[in-house]
XYZ file of C-alpha atoms in Angstrom:
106
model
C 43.392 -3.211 67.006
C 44.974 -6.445 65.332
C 42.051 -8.635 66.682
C 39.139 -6.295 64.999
C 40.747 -6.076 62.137
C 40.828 -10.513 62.156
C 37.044 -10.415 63.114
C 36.616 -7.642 60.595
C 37.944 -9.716 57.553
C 35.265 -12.766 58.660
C 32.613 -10.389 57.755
C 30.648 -9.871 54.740
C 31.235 -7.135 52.729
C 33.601 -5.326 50.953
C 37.352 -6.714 51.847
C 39.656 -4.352 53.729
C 43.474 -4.178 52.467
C 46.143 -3.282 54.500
C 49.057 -2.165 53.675
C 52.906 -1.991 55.507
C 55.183 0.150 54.144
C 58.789 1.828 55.298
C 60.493 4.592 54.522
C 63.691 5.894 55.347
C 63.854 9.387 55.780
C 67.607 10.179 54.692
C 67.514 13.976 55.743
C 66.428 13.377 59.552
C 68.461 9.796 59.422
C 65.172 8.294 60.808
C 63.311 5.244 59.805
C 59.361 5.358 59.443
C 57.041 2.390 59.612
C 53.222 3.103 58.084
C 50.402 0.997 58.618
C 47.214 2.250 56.665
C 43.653 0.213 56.146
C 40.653 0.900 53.667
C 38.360 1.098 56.553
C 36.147 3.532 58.395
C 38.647 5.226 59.815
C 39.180 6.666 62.804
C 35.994 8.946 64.632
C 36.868 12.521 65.218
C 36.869 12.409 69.263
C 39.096 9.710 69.225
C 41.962 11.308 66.766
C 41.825 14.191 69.346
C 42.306 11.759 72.344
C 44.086 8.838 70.783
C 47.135 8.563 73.044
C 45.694 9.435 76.113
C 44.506 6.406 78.636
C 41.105 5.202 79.133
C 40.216 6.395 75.966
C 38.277 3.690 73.908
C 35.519 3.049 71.958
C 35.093 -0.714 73.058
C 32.701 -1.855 75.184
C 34.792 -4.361 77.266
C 38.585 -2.299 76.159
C 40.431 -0.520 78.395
C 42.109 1.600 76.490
C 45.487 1.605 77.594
C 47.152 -0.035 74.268
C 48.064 3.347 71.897
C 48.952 5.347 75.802
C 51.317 2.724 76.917
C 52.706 2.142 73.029
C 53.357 6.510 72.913
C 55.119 6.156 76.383
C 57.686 3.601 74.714
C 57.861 5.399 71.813
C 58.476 8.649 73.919
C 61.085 6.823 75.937
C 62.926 5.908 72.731
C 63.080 9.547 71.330
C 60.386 7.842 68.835
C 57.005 9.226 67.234
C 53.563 7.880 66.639
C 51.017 9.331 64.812
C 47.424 8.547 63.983
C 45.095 9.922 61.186
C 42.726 9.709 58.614
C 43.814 8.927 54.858
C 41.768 11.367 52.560
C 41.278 11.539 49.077
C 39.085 13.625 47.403
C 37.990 15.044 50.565
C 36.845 11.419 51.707
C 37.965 9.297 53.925
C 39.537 6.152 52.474
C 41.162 4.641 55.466
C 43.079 4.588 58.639
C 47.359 5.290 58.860
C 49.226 4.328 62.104
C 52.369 5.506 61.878
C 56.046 4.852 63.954
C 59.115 6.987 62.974
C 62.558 6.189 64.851
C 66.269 6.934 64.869
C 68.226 4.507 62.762
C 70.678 2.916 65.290
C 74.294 4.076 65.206
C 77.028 2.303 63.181
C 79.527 -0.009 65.320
């Protein structure tokens, strides 16, 4: 979450980049937000289990953010997605992604 990744760039070592990007996806008239790291990634049992609550891998979390975020996103004929980024067969990273309905013109 937003407050690891703050504690995570006080740390030594290698510095993590983010990176923000959009995309509008002309053929399904749907907008999609990405959000993808050059960290760890994400563990296996997690990807599998992301969006479902209690589901954490903090000590003290609850693990209700990414379950109440996919209800929302559900509720607003949204999609989120979670995975690894690979290259090479490697794991380079993290990618959140958020794909919506462009609103109508008025």
């Amino acid at each position: 979450n937003a407050q690891d990744a703050t504690d995570a760039a006080h740390t030594k070592g290698p510095a993590s980049k983010v990176l923000v990007k959009t995309q509008w996806q002309a053929d399904r008239h749907r907008m999609r937000l990405l959000v993808m790291d050059s960290g760890a990634g994400f563990p296996d049992q997690i990807l599998k289990r992301a969006f479902e609550p209690y589901v954490t891998t903090k000590a003290k979390g609850t693990g209700l953010g990414l379950a109440v975020v996919k209800k929302i996103a559900d509720e607003h004929d949204a999609r989120i997605d979670i995975a690894n980024r690979e290259e090479h067969g490697q794991i380079v990273g993290a990618q959140v992604s958020l794909s919506f309905n462009a609103l109508p013109k008025t």
